[in-house]
XYZ file of C-alpha atoms in Angstrom:
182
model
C 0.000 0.000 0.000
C 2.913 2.392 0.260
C 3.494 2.412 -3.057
C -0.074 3.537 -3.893
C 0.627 6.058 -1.395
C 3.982 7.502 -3.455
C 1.650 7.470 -6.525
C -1.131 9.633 -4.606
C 1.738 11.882 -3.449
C 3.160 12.235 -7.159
C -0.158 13.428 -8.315
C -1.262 15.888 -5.331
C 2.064 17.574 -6.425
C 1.175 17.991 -9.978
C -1.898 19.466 -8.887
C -0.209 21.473 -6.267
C 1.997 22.489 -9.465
C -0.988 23.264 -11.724
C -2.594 25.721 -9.045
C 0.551 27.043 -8.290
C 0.871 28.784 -12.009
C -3.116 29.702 -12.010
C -2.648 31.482 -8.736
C -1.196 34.135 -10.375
C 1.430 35.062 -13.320
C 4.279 36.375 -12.189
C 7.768 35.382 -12.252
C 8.385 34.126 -8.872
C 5.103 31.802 -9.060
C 6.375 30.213 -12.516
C 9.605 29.476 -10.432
C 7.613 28.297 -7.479
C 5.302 26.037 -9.827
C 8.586 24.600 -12.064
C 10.240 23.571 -8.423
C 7.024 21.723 -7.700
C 6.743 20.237 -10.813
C 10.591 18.645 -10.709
C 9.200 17.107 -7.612
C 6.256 15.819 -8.998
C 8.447 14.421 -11.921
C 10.880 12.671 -9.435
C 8.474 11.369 -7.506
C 6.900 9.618 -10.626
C 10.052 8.584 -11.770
C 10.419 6.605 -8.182
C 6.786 5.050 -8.713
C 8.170 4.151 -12.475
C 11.166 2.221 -10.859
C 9.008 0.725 -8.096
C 6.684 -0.641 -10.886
C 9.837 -1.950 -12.773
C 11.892 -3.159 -9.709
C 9.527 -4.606 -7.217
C 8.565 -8.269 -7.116
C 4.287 -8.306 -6.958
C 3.878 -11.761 -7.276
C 1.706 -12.586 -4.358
C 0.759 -8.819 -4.125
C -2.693 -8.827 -6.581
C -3.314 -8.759 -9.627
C -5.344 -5.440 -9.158
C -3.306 -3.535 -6.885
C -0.599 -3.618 -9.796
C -2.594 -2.758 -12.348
C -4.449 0.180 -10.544
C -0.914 1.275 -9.194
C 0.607 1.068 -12.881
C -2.331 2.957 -14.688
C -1.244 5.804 -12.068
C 2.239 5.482 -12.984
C 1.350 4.968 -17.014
C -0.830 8.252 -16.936
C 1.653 11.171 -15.006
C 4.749 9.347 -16.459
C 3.368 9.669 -19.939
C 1.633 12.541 -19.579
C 5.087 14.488 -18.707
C 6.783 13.065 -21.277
C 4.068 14.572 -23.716
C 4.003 18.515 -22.173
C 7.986 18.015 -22.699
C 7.436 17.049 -25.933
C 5.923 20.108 -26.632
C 7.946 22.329 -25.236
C 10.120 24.898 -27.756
C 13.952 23.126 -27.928
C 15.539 26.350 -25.940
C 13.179 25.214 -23.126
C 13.721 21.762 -23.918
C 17.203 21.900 -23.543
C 17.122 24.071 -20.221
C 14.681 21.263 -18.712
C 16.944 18.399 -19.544
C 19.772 19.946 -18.248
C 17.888 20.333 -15.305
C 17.096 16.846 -15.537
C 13.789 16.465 -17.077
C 13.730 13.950 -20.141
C 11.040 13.797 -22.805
C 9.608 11.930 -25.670
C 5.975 12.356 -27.189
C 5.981 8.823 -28.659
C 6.922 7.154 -25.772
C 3.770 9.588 -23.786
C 1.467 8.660 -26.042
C 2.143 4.877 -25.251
C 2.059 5.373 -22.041
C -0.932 7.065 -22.122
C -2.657 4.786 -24.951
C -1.620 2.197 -22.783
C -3.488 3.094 -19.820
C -6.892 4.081 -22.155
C -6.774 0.666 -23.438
C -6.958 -1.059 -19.575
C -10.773 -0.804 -19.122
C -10.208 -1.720 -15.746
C -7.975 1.044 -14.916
C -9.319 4.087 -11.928
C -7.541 6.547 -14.246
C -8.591 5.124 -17.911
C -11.449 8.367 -17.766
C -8.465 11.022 -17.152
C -6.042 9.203 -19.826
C -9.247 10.045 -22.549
C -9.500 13.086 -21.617
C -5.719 13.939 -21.581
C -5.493 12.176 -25.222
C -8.770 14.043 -26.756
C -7.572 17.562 -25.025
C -3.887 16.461 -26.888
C -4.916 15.758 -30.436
C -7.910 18.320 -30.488
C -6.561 21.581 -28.570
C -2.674 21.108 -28.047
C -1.609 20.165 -31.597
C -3.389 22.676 -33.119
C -2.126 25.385 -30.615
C 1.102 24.498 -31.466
C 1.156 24.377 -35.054
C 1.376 20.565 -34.863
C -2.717 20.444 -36.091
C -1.394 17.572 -38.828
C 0.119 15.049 -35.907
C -3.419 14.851 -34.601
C -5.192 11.673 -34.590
C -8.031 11.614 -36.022
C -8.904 7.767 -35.583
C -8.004 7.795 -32.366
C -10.368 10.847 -31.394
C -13.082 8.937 -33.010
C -12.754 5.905 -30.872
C -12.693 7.704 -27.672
C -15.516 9.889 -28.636
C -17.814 6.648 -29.909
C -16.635 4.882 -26.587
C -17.543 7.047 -24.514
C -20.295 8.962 -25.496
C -21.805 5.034 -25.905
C -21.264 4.849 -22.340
C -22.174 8.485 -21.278
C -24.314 10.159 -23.668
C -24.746 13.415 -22.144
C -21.055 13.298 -20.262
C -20.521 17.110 -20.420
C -16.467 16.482 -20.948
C -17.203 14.228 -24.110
C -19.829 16.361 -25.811
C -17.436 19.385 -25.536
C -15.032 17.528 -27.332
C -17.323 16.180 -29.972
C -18.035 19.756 -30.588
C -13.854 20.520 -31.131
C -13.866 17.482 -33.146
C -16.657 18.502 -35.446
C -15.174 22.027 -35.364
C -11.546 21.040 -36.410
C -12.393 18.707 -39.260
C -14.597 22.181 -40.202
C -18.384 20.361 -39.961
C -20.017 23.263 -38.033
C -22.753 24.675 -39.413
């Protein structure tokens, strides 16, 4: 159970991080939020070697595979905000020791959509439709976007929840991207 505990910990800092930028723009905060966020990134770096390291034979089935769809989505989701990052800042980060790679995020990330059993499947959707409808395109990377992908989350989901208020907004950027609004 201490491991799930590490994983909990990992993500209260990233949201400790995320607040800490909203709270309010200046300098000093961005600091404040980018020393949170290194801790947040080391602390799911430990949970990634715990996953690889530790012996759970014996342990559950369940317990590993709700403690690695944790680990799968802030692991993976780093590695994708890296990925976008401009190389100047990219560069700064690593030599700070940060590491990125959107490939291996998205796998991390697809990886965790595609466990149906997973706690954190729901937030590894949303992270991948809010990626390939809004980030992409913000960044001038609007071509890299998958399109099939979006699809089957969308038809999944709204399937399962046809008025979920996250899945019809995106629906909407879908139809509004591939330029069907009317």
């Amino acid at each position: 159970m201490e491991v799930h505990a590490e994983l909990v910990y990992a993500e209260c800092l990233l949201l400790k991080a995320m607040l800490t930028m909203c709270e309010d723009e200046t300098l000093v905060s961005f600091v404040k939020a980018g020393l949170k966020v290194r801790q947040c990134y080391l602390s799911f770096r430990s949970c990634w070697d715990i996953l690889q390291t530790r012996d759970w034979v014996g342990k559950g089935d369940r317990h590993k595979n709700q403690f690695e769809g944790g680990v799968r989505l802030g692991v993976g989701t780093f590695n994708l905000v890296m990925s976008l990052l401009p190389p100047r800042i990219t560069k700064l980060m690593e030599f700070i020791g940060f590491t990125g790679s959107r490939d291996a995020g998205l796998a991390q990330l697809l990886t965790c959509y595609r466990d149906q059993a997973c706690l954190r499947q729901f937030l590894a959707s949303i992270i991948l439709l809010g990626y390939n409808l809004f980030l992409t395109h913000h960044t001038g990377q609007g071509a890299t976007s998958d399109y099939k992908l979006v699809r089957e989350i969308l038809d999944s989901k709204l399937g399962k929840y046809p008025k979920g208020a996250f899945f019809l907004f995106f629906q909407g950027r879908f139809s509004l991207v591939q330029g069907h609004c009317t």
